[in-house]
mmCIF file of C-alpha atoms in Angstrom:
data_model
loop_
_atom_site.group_PDB
_atom_site.id
_atom_site.type_symbol
_atom_site.label_atom_id
_atom_site.label_comp_id
_atom_site.label_asym_id
_atom_site.label_seq_id
_atom_site.Cartn_x
_atom_site.Cartn_y
_atom_site.Cartn_z
ATOM 1 C CA MET W 28 15.408 -2.527 55.670
ATOM 2 C CA LYS W 29 12.982 -5.031 56.244
ATOM 3 C CA LEU W 30 10.206 -3.188 54.795
ATOM 4 C CA LYS W 31 12.135 -2.439 51.822
ATOM 5 C CA GLY W 32 12.807 -5.960 51.172
ATOM 6 C CA PHE W 33 8.876 -6.781 52.001
ATOM 7 C CA LEU W 34 8.176 -4.556 49.218
ATOM 8 C CA VAL W 35 10.922 -5.662 46.660
ATOM 9 C CA ALA W 36 9.334 -9.493 47.580
ATOM 10 C CA SER W 37 5.991 -8.158 46.924
ATOM 11 C CA LEU W 38 6.880 -6.765 43.510
ATOM 12 C CA LEU W 39 8.603 -9.832 42.326
ATOM 13 C CA LEU W 40 5.439 -11.665 43.330
ATOM 14 C CA SER W 41 3.246 -9.618 41.587
ATOM 15 C CA CYS W 42 5.286 -9.817 38.305
ATOM 16 C CA LEU W 43 5.303 -13.606 38.613
ATOM 17 C CA ALA W 44 1.766 -13.641 39.187
ATOM 18 C CA ALA W 45 1.289 -11.256 35.982
ATOM 19 C CA THR W 46 3.507 -13.917 33.970
ATOM 20 C CA SER W 47 1.679 -16.924 35.354
ATOM 21 C CA GLN W 48 -1.626 -15.430 34.142
ATOM 22 C CA SER W 49 -0.645 -15.314 30.663
ATOM 23 C CA ILE W 50 -2.040 -17.532 28.470
ATOM 24 C CA THR W 51 -0.112 -19.592 25.665
ATOM 25 C CA PHE W 52 -1.122 -20.818 22.693
ATOM 26 C CA SER W 53 0.870 -24.121 23.460
ATOM 27 C CA SER W 54 -1.365 -24.692 26.397
ATOM 28 C CA LEU W 55 -4.533 -24.707 24.590
ATOM 29 C CA PRO W 56 -6.459 -28.030 23.541
ATOM 30 C CA ARG W 57 -7.676 -28.241 19.951
ATOM 31 C CA THR W 58 -11.163 -29.180 20.696
ATOM 32 C CA ILE W 59 -13.047 -27.220 18.010
ATOM 33 C CA ILE W 60 -13.644 -28.653 14.415
ATOM 34 C CA VAL W 61 -13.638 -25.579 11.880
ATOM 35 C CA SER W 62 -14.033 -25.804 8.232
ATOM 36 C CA ALA W 63 -14.558 -22.991 5.776
ATOM 37 C CA SER W 64 -15.939 -22.844 2.262
ATOM 38 C CA THR W 65 -12.692 -21.984 0.658
ATOM 39 C CA THR W 66 -10.772 -24.190 -1.676
ATOM 40 C CA GLN W 67 -7.157 -24.744 -1.528
ATOM 41 C CA GLN W 68 -5.505 -21.682 -2.960
ATOM 42 C CA GLN W 69 -8.634 -19.987 -4.072
ATOM 43 C CA VAL W 70 -8.198 -16.182 -4.459
ATOM 44 C CA LEU W 71 -10.841 -14.089 -2.814
ATOM 45 C CA LYS W 72 -11.640 -10.431 -3.300
ATOM 46 C CA ALA W 73 -11.973 -8.238 -0.223
ATOM 47 C CA GLY W 74 -14.854 -5.885 0.013
ATOM 48 C CA LYS W 75 -16.773 -8.738 -2.446
ATOM 49 C CA ASP W 76 -16.287 -12.477 -1.692
ATOM 50 C CA GLU W 77 -17.971 -14.235 1.165
ATOM 51 C CA ILE W 78 -16.781 -16.962 3.281
ATOM 52 C CA ILE W 79 -18.879 -19.569 5.059
ATOM 53 C CA VAL W 80 -17.394 -20.903 8.383
ATOM 54 C CA THR W 81 -18.957 -23.860 10.642
ATOM 55 C CA TRP W 82 -17.718 -25.358 13.600
ATOM 56 C CA SER W 83 -18.415 -27.707 16.345
ATOM 57 C CA LEU W 84 -17.142 -29.312 19.421
ATOM 58 C CA ASN W 85 -14.983 -32.661 18.556
ATOM 59 C CA THR W 86 -17.490 -35.262 19.415
ATOM 60 C CA THR W 87 -14.775 -37.705 20.283
ATOM 61 C CA LEU W 88 -14.009 -35.899 23.323
ATOM 62 C CA GLN W 89 -15.377 -36.921 26.683
ATOM 63 C CA ASP W 90 -18.356 -35.348 28.300
ATOM 64 C CA GLY W 91 -17.741 -32.073 30.230
ATOM 65 C CA THR W 92 -14.894 -31.138 27.857
ATOM 66 C CA ASP W 93 -16.712 -27.524 27.013
ATOM 67 C CA MET W 94 -18.068 -26.919 30.532
ATOM 68 C CA THR W 95 -16.359 -23.828 30.743
ATOM 69 C CA TYR W 96 -16.936 -22.513 27.339
ATOM 70 C CA LYS W 97 -18.911 -19.178 27.004
ATOM 71 C CA THR W 98 -18.388 -17.736 23.993
ATOM 72 C CA VAL W 99 -16.282 -18.379 20.362
ATOM 73 C CA LYS W 100 -14.383 -16.041 18.419
ATOM 74 C CA ILE W 101 -13.803 -16.785 14.873
ATOM 75 C CA LYS W 102 -10.737 -14.993 13.127
ATOM 76 C CA LEU W 103 -8.768 -14.604 10.064
ATOM 77 C CA CYS W 104 -5.129 -15.634 10.292
ATOM 78 C CA TYR W 105 -2.045 -15.041 8.456
ATOM 79 C CA ALA W 106 -0.498 -18.104 6.954
ATOM 80 C CA PRO W 107 3.366 -18.523 7.697
ATOM 81 C CA ILE W 108 4.281 -17.295 4.059
ATOM 82 C CA SER W 109 2.544 -14.128 4.520
ATOM 83 C CA GLN W 110 4.457 -13.581 7.890
ATOM 84 C CA LYS W 111 7.742 -13.970 6.550
ATOM 85 C CA ASP W 112 9.710 -10.683 7.284
ATOM 86 C CA ARG W 113 6.404 -9.283 8.569
ATOM 87 C CA GLY W 114 7.165 -8.511 12.315
ATOM 88 C CA TRP W 115 3.773 -6.797 12.635
ATOM 89 C CA ARG W 116 2.092 -10.389 11.989
ATOM 90 C CA LYS W 117 4.453 -12.545 13.915
ATOM 91 C CA THR W 118 3.188 -15.572 15.483
ATOM 92 C CA VAL W 119 4.046 -15.379 19.455
ATOM 93 C CA ASP W 120 3.201 -18.251 21.886
ATOM 94 C CA ASN W 121 1.650 -15.548 24.262
ATOM 95 C CA LEU W 122 -1.519 -14.918 23.085
ATOM 96 C CA ALA W 123 -1.645 -11.338 24.440
ATOM 97 C CA LYS W 124 1.431 -10.531 22.146
ATOM 98 C CA ASP W 125 0.563 -12.851 19.244
ATOM 99 C CA LYS W 126 -0.226 -11.119 15.954
ATOM 100 C CA THR W 127 -1.484 -14.188 13.905
ATOM 101 C CA CYS W 128 -5.121 -13.463 13.948
ATOM 102 C CA GLN W 129 -5.899 -9.850 13.716
ATOM 103 C CA HIS W 130 -9.088 -9.906 11.564
ATOM 104 C CA LYS W 131 -12.063 -10.692 13.584
ATOM 105 C CA ILE W 132 -14.898 -12.645 11.647
ATOM 106 C CA VAL W 133 -17.618 -13.173 14.194
ATOM 107 C CA SER W 134 -17.983 -13.684 18.114
ATOM 108 C CA LYS W 135 -20.996 -15.820 19.309
ATOM 109 C CA PRO W 136 -22.171 -17.546 22.430
ATOM 110 C CA TYR W 137 -21.043 -20.894 22.507
ATOM 111 C CA SER W 138 -22.797 -23.898 21.240
ATOM 112 C CA PRO W 139 -21.392 -27.296 20.721
ATOM 113 C CA SER W 140 -22.805 -28.100 17.301
ATOM 114 C CA ASN W 141 -24.925 -26.604 14.286
ATOM 115 C CA ASN W 142 -22.743 -23.378 14.151
ATOM 116 C CA THR W 143 -22.520 -21.406 10.366
ATOM 117 C CA PHE W 144 -21.647 -17.745 9.871
ATOM 118 C CA THR W 145 -21.459 -15.951 6.424
ATOM 119 C CA TRP W 146 -18.778 -13.423 6.526
ATOM 120 C CA THR W 147 -18.496 -10.912 3.584
ATOM 121 C CA ILE W 148 -14.593 -10.190 3.528
ATOM 122 C CA LYS W 149 -14.076 -6.579 4.938
ATOM 123 C CA LYS W 150 -12.455 -3.797 2.748
ATOM 124 C CA ASP W 151 -9.480 -3.406 4.732
ATOM 125 C CA VAL W 152 -8.377 -7.047 5.010
ATOM 126 C CA PRO W 153 -5.008 -6.637 3.323
ATOM 127 C CA THR W 154 -3.628 -8.996 0.244
ATOM 128 C CA ALA W 155 -2.400 -12.137 2.033
ATOM 129 C CA THR W 156 -2.579 -16.007 2.403
ATOM 130 C CA TYR W 157 -4.877 -16.909 5.187
ATOM 131 C CA PHE W 158 -6.670 -19.649 7.376
ATOM 132 C CA VAL W 159 -9.608 -19.588 9.919
ATOM 133 C CA ARG W 160 -9.119 -20.262 13.427
ATOM 134 C CA ALA W 161 -11.711 -20.406 16.379
ATOM 135 C CA TYR W 162 -10.993 -19.691 20.200
ATOM 136 C CA ALA W 163 -13.223 -20.628 22.795
ATOM 137 C CA TYR W 164 -13.616 -18.402 25.856
ATOM 138 C CA ASN W 165 -14.463 -18.820 29.261
ATOM 139 C CA SER W 166 -16.692 -16.488 31.338
ATOM 140 C CA ALA W 167 -13.437 -14.375 32.312
ATOM 141 C CA ASP W 168 -13.065 -13.975 28.594
ATOM 142 C CA GLU W 169 -9.998 -15.990 28.422
ATOM 143 C CA GLU W 170 -9.016 -18.414 25.887
ATOM 144 C CA VAL W 171 -9.580 -22.033 26.753
ATOM 145 C CA ALA W 172 -9.656 -24.005 23.682
ATOM 146 C CA PHE W 173 -9.120 -23.556 19.606
ATOM 147 C CA GLY W 174 -9.930 -24.917 16.509
ATOM 148 C CA GLN W 175 -8.583 -24.064 12.951
ATOM 149 C CA THR W 176 -8.619 -25.002 9.153
ATOM 150 C CA ALA W 177 -4.957 -24.626 8.913
ATOM 151 C CA GLY W 178 -3.005 -27.267 6.910
ATOM 152 C CA SER W 179 -0.994 -27.066 3.900
ATOM 153 C CA ILE W 180 -3.775 -27.966 1.891
ATOM 154 C CA ASN W 181 -6.348 -25.342 3.591
ATOM 155 C CA LEU W 182 -4.874 -22.241 2.762
ATOM 156 C CA PHE W 183 -6.634 -19.586 0.704
ATOM 157 C CA GLU W 184 -5.433 -16.130 -0.777
ATOM 158 C CA ILE W 185 -7.516 -12.606 -0.179
ATOM 159 C CA GLN W 186 -6.705 -9.696 -2.639
ATOM 160 C CA ALA W 187 -7.102 -6.291 -1.102
ATOM 161 C CA ILE W 188 -9.409 -3.725 -2.843
ATOM 162 C CA SER W 189 -7.264 -1.414 -4.945
ATOM 163 C CA GLY W 190 -7.594 1.319 -2.396
ATOM 164 C CA ARG W 191 -9.349 3.578 -4.419
ATOM 165 C CA HIS W 192 -11.173 5.396 -1.752
ATOM 166 C CA PHE W 193 -10.507 8.501 -4.004
ATOM 167 C CA GLU W 194 -11.945 9.498 -7.006
ATOM 168 C CA PHE W 195 -10.141 11.670 -9.382
ATOM 169 C CA LEU W 196 -12.053 14.308 -10.846
ATOM 170 C CA THR W 197 -9.260 15.370 -13.358
ATOM 171 C CA SER W 198 -8.981 17.870 -15.881
ATOM 172 C CA ARG W 199 -5.825 18.562 -18.326
ATOM 173 C CA HIS W 200 -4.754 22.031 -19.329
ATOM 174 C CA MET W 201 -2.140 21.508 -22.056
ATOM 175 C CA THR W 202 0.194 23.902 -24.225
ATOM 176 C CA PRO W 203 0.531 23.094 -27.890
ATOM 177 C CA ASN W 204 2.580 19.864 -28.045
ATOM 178 C CA GLN W 205 5.180 18.736 -30.504
ATOM 179 C CA ARG W 206 2.553 18.013 -33.278
ATOM 180 C CA GLY W 207 1.322 21.318 -33.486
ATOM 181 C CA GLN W 208 -2.126 20.538 -31.616
ATOM 182 C CA TYR W 209 -3.818 22.130 -28.868
ATOM 183 C CA ASN W 210 -5.538 19.938 -26.714
ATOM 184 C CA PRO W 211 -8.659 21.632 -24.831
ATOM 185 C CA THR W 212 -9.711 21.197 -21.328
ATOM 186 C CA CYS W 213 -11.259 17.568 -20.638
ATOM 187 C CA GLN W 214 -12.684 16.519 -17.631
ATOM 188 C CA GLU W 215 -14.058 13.085 -16.758
ATOM 189 C CA ASP W 216 -14.780 11.703 -13.252
ATOM 190 C CA PHE W 217 -11.845 9.292 -12.342
ATOM 191 C CA GLN W 218 -10.339 9.273 -15.957
ATOM 192 C CA LEU W 219 -8.421 11.165 -18.256
ATOM 193 C CA GLN W 220 -10.262 10.777 -21.291
ATOM 194 C CA PHE W 221 -8.107 12.661 -24.446
ATOM 195 C CA ASN W 222 -6.076 11.456 -27.360
ATOM 196 C CA TYR W 223 -2.453 10.528 -26.468
ATOM 197 C CA ARG W 224 -0.523 13.776 -25.902
ATOM 198 C CA VAL W 225 3.067 14.977 -25.127
ATOM 199 C CA LEU W 226 3.513 17.254 -21.956
ATOM 200 C CA LYS W 227 6.665 19.250 -21.935
ATOM 201 C CA GLY W 228 8.670 19.596 -18.894
ATOM 202 C CA GLY W 229 9.075 23.470 -17.737
ATOM 203 C CA GLU W 230 6.211 24.261 -19.801
ATOM 204 C CA SER W 231 3.205 22.134 -19.821
ATOM 205 C CA THR W 232 0.524 22.520 -17.011
ATOM 206 C CA LEU W 233 -1.713 19.934 -15.439
ATOM 207 C CA THR W 234 -4.889 20.719 -13.515
ATOM 208 C CA ILE W 235 -5.835 17.857 -11.175
ATOM 209 C CA SER W 236 -9.005 17.678 -8.859
ATOM 210 C CA TRP W 237 -9.998 15.022 -6.584
ATOM 211 C CA SER W 238 -12.576 14.064 -4.181
ATOM 212 C CA LEU W 239 -13.896 11.186 -1.894
ATOM 213 C CA ASN W 240 -15.238 8.320 -3.350
ATOM 214 C CA ALA W 241 -18.241 7.991 -1.541
ATOM 215 C CA THR W 242 -19.629 4.674 -3.099
ATOM 216 C CA SER W 243 -16.404 2.729 -2.569
ATOM 217 C CA SER W 244 -15.432 4.345 0.850
ATOM 218 C CA ALA W 245 -18.825 3.220 2.512
ATOM 219 C CA GLY W 246 -17.953 1.622 5.790
ATOM 220 C CA ILE W 247 -14.264 2.928 5.855
ATOM 221 C CA ASP W 248 -13.221 5.386 8.463
ATOM 222 C CA THR W 249 -11.788 8.235 7.164
ATOM 223 C CA SER W 250 -11.570 10.032 10.564
ATOM 224 C CA ASP W 251 -7.945 10.075 10.604
ATOM 225 C CA TYR W 252 -7.384 11.395 7.270
ATOM 226 C CA ARG W 253 -5.060 14.123 7.468
ATOM 227 C CA THR W 254 -3.259 15.087 4.240
ATOM 228 C CA VAL W 255 -3.091 13.962 0.523
ATOM 229 C CA GLU W 256 0.034 13.878 -1.417
ATOM 230 C CA ILE W 257 -0.086 13.913 -5.264
ATOM 231 C CA LYS W 258 2.785 12.586 -7.362
ATOM 232 C CA PHE W 259 3.877 11.560 -10.992
ATOM 233 C CA CYS W 260 4.194 7.867 -11.064
ATOM 234 C CA TYR W 261 6.167 5.806 -13.792
ATOM 235 C CA ALA W 262 4.107 3.826 -16.166
ATOM 236 C CA PRO W 263 5.431 0.051 -16.552
ATOM 237 C CA ILE W 264 6.740 0.916 -20.178
ATOM 238 C CA SER W 265 9.171 3.236 -18.304
ATOM 239 C CA GLN W 266 9.945 0.755 -15.607
ATOM 240 C CA LYS W 267 11.293 -1.738 -17.733
ATOM 241 C CA ASP W 268 14.915 -2.460 -17.150
ATOM 242 C CA ARG W 269 15.224 0.279 -14.977
ATOM 243 C CA GLY W 270 15.983 -0.727 -11.388
ATOM 244 C CA TRP W 271 15.706 2.814 -10.127
ATOM 245 C CA ARG W 272 12.067 3.230 -10.877
ATOM 246 C CA LYS W 273 11.242 -0.202 -9.559
ATOM 247 C CA THR W 274 7.843 -0.789 -8.255
ATOM 248 C CA VAL W 275 7.749 -2.470 -4.646
ATOM 249 C CA ASP W 276 5.182 -3.257 -2.704
ATOM 250 C CA GLU W 277 6.564 -1.971 0.248
ATOM 251 C CA LEU W 278 5.941 1.866 0.200
ATOM 252 C CA GLU W 279 9.370 2.902 1.739
ATOM 253 C CA LYS W 280 11.161 1.019 -0.939
ATOM 254 C CA ASP W 281 8.744 1.597 -3.847
ATOM 255 C CA LYS W 282 9.997 4.044 -6.685
ATOM 256 C CA THR W 283 7.048 4.190 -8.511
ATOM 257 C CA CYS W 284 6.355 7.490 -7.704
ATOM 258 C CA GLN W 285 9.523 9.798 -7.246
ATOM 259 C CA HIS W 286 7.989 13.295 -8.353
ATOM 260 C CA LYS W 287 6.118 15.008 -5.992
ATOM 261 C CA ILE W 288 3.120 17.338 -7.473
ATOM 262 C CA VAL W 289 1.617 18.778 -4.133
ATOM 263 C CA GLU W 290 0.657 18.240 -0.903
ATOM 264 C CA ARG W 291 -2.475 19.369 0.951
ATOM 265 C CA PRO W 292 -4.421 18.981 3.973
ATOM 266 C CA TYR W 293 -6.991 16.451 3.571
ATOM 267 C CA SER W 294 -10.770 17.784 2.432
ATOM 268 C CA PRO W 295 -13.266 15.112 1.099
ATOM 269 C CA SER W 296 -14.312 17.225 -2.339
ATOM 270 C CA ASN W 297 -13.875 20.250 -4.282
ATOM 271 C CA ASN W 298 -10.136 19.972 -4.337
ATOM 272 C CA THR W 299 -8.236 21.411 -7.508
ATOM 273 C CA TYR W 300 -4.648 22.274 -8.202
ATOM 274 C CA THR W 301 -2.835 23.379 -11.448
ATOM 275 C CA ALA W 302 0.744 22.401 -11.504
ATOM 276 C CA THR W 303 3.498 23.364 -14.336
ATOM 277 C CA ILE W 304 5.499 20.362 -15.133
ATOM 278 C CA LYS W 305 8.805 20.990 -13.334
ATOM 279 C CA LYS W 306 12.198 20.964 -15.505
ATOM 280 C CA ASP W 307 13.885 18.222 -13.754
ATOM 281 C CA VAL W 308 10.982 15.548 -14.518
ATOM 282 C CA PRO W 309 12.798 13.041 -16.765
ATOM 283 C CA SER W 310 11.195 11.655 -20.341
ATOM 284 C CA ALA W 311 9.020 9.162 -19.495
ATOM 285 C CA THR W 312 5.362 7.703 -19.781
ATOM 286 C CA TYR W 313 3.246 8.428 -16.443
ATOM 287 C CA PHE W 314 0.140 8.320 -14.615
ATOM 288 C CA VAL W 315 -0.889 10.605 -11.470
ATOM 289 C CA ARG W 316 -1.517 8.905 -7.715
ATOM 290 C CA LEU W 317 -2.875 10.498 -4.805
ATOM 291 C CA TYR W 318 -2.168 9.152 -1.191
ATOM 292 C CA VAL W 319 -3.887 9.759 1.741
ATOM 293 C CA HIS W 320 -1.610 9.917 5.183
ATOM 294 C CA ASN W 321 -3.032 9.896 8.580
ATOM 295 C CA SER W 322 -2.054 11.754 11.849
ATOM 296 C CA HIS W 323 1.165 9.470 12.000
ATOM 297 C CA LYS W 324 1.955 10.426 8.504
ATOM 298 C CA GLU W 325 1.227 6.781 7.402
ATOM 299 C CA VAL W 326 -0.373 6.120 4.179
ATOM 300 C CA VAL W 327 -3.835 4.875 4.241
ATOM 301 C CA ALA W 328 -5.321 5.196 0.990
ATOM 302 C CA PHE W 329 -4.774 5.926 -2.478
ATOM 303 C CA GLY W 330 -6.460 6.874 -5.993
ATOM 304 C CA ASP W 331 -4.864 6.527 -9.531
ATOM 305 C CA THR W 332 -5.721 8.015 -12.952
ATOM 306 C CA THR W 333 -5.165 4.648 -14.366
ATOM 307 C CA ASP W 334 -6.514 1.405 -14.132
ATOM 308 C CA ALA W 335 -5.196 -1.690 -12.324
ATOM 309 C CA LYS W 336 -2.506 -2.816 -15.055
ATOM 310 C CA LYS W 337 -1.344 1.051 -15.221
ATOM 311 C CA THR W 338 -2.182 0.919 -19.258
ATOM 312 C CA THR W 339 -4.949 3.369 -19.754
ATOM 313 C CA ASN W 340 -4.960 7.059 -19.357
ATOM 314 C CA LEU W 341 -1.332 7.389 -19.715
ATOM 315 C CA PHE W 342 0.633 10.260 -20.997
ATOM 316 C CA GLU W 343 4.037 11.344 -21.972
ATOM 317 C CA VAL W 344 6.587 13.934 -20.651
ATOM 318 C CA VAL W 345 9.256 15.211 -22.709
ATOM 319 C CA ALA W 346 11.967 16.958 -20.691
ATOM 320 C CA VAL W 347 13.674 19.891 -21.212
ATOM 321 C CA SER W 348 17.019 19.898 -23.197
ATOM 322 C CA GLY W 349 18.681 22.058 -20.456
ATOM 323 C CA ARG W 350 20.004 24.169 -23.527
ATOM 324 C CA SER W 351 19.265 27.912 -23.648
ATOM 325 C CA ILE W 352 19.715 30.498 -26.529
ATOM 326 C CA GLY W 353 22.589 31.816 -24.339
ATOM 327 C CA LEU W 354 24.197 28.366 -23.861
ATOM 328 C CA ASP W 355 24.110 27.548 -27.697
ATOM 329 C CA VAL W 356 25.373 30.902 -28.299
ATOM 330 C CA ALA W 357 28.340 30.401 -25.979
ATOM 331 C CA SER W 358 28.992 27.203 -27.587
ATOM 332 C CA VAL W 359 29.220 28.498 -31.013
ATOM 333 C CA CYS W 360 31.542 31.122 -29.892
ATOM 334 C CA PHE W 361 34.003 28.905 -27.996
ATOM 335 C CA SER W 362 33.952 26.313 -30.918
ATOM 336 C CA ALA W 363 34.659 29.044 -33.079
ATOM 337 C CA PHE W 364 37.520 30.361 -30.934
ATOM 338 C CA SER W 365 39.102 26.665 -30.493
ATOM 339 C CA ILE W 366 39.158 26.660 -34.430
ATOM 340 C CA ILE W 367 40.762 30.099 -34.771
ATOM 341 C CA SER W 368 43.300 29.224 -31.884
ATOM 342 C CA LEU W 369 44.336 25.875 -33.678
ATOM 343 C CA PHE W 370 44.758 27.624 -37.083
ATOM 344 C CA GLY W 371 46.964 30.494 -35.326
ATOM 345 C CA PHE W 372 48.982 27.856 -33.635
ATOM 346 C CA PHE W 373 49.265 25.970 -36.799
ATOM 347 C CA ILE W 374 50.654 29.239 -38.597
ATOM 348 C CA LEU W 375 52.904 30.188 -35.775
ATOM 349 C CA GLU W 376 54.606 26.710 -35.683
ATOM 350 C CA LYS W 377 55.073 27.034 -39.567
ATOM 351 C CA ARG W 378 56.970 30.278 -39.285
ATOM 352 C CA ARG W 379 58.806 28.944 -36.471
ATOM 353 C CA ALA W 380 60.259 25.879 -38.327
ATOM 354 C CA LYS W 381 61.059 28.526 -41.397
ATOM 355 C CA ASN W 382 63.196 30.771 -39.275
ATOM 356 C CA LYS W 383 65.157 27.685 -38.196
#
């Protein structure tokens, strides 16, 4: 019994010790002055624009304040407006669990002054509003101080890259359209170059080729690309006043691409698929989108056959009427039968009236 009590006590002490070692943001002194080259509400582009960060020790502090500082890590941090309703960006006082600053800019040996670093925004930084924070670490790699640019007038926005790691090498094979014309096979890198055409549901075919864009995907880890899924997507002109086709940034709620064309294992090149447009695809204006999924079935990249505003390389699908020849014949027969029946009942009623 004593041994059991001793073990329980030891376990509790261990837990308390582990808890006491957790470093909280609220316990850190703000001793570092940080500034960035960004301006209030400036919009920067991921993979293209640069941020110049400078930092130094606050000289108004007493000597020896920084005696334990060994390294400084500069990070990109989400502003509160970009954390709302996003638990994966949540601010937690326990720094081991905090998700405010997920994007590392640079790590450098500590120096009290004359520190500058120019950072090109990485391609994987998502669209959001940000500020910059610096953490000072001791020899045990524990946070001991911080500084930041944050304030209501020091926030800036980053726009993520379009995600077009994929390059569509596309062609279309089409049956004669309503104008009585035939469109020959067209093939253009990442574009659908052809005159405006109308495709028929249940009849026309579409040949799509896709491959990894080696230029825009440089520096991006594609090792976890597992599958690709290609879909028909509604163009903005066919989404207007139609909430059931609404574009939502959160993919689980997005209704832009509702019609699956094909799903295939990922391959970086030489991918082609020819699909007959299904009969249940409604009449609308469309473009084609490809999503890349990782091993967790999460979307990690995409490619479109249209531009960012979704105004070019669009095509129209005309849905099948749903009426076959047999149905038309049956409809005529039933209509004729109903007329004859009505006429027969009319004559019968007249005869009954005369008999009375």
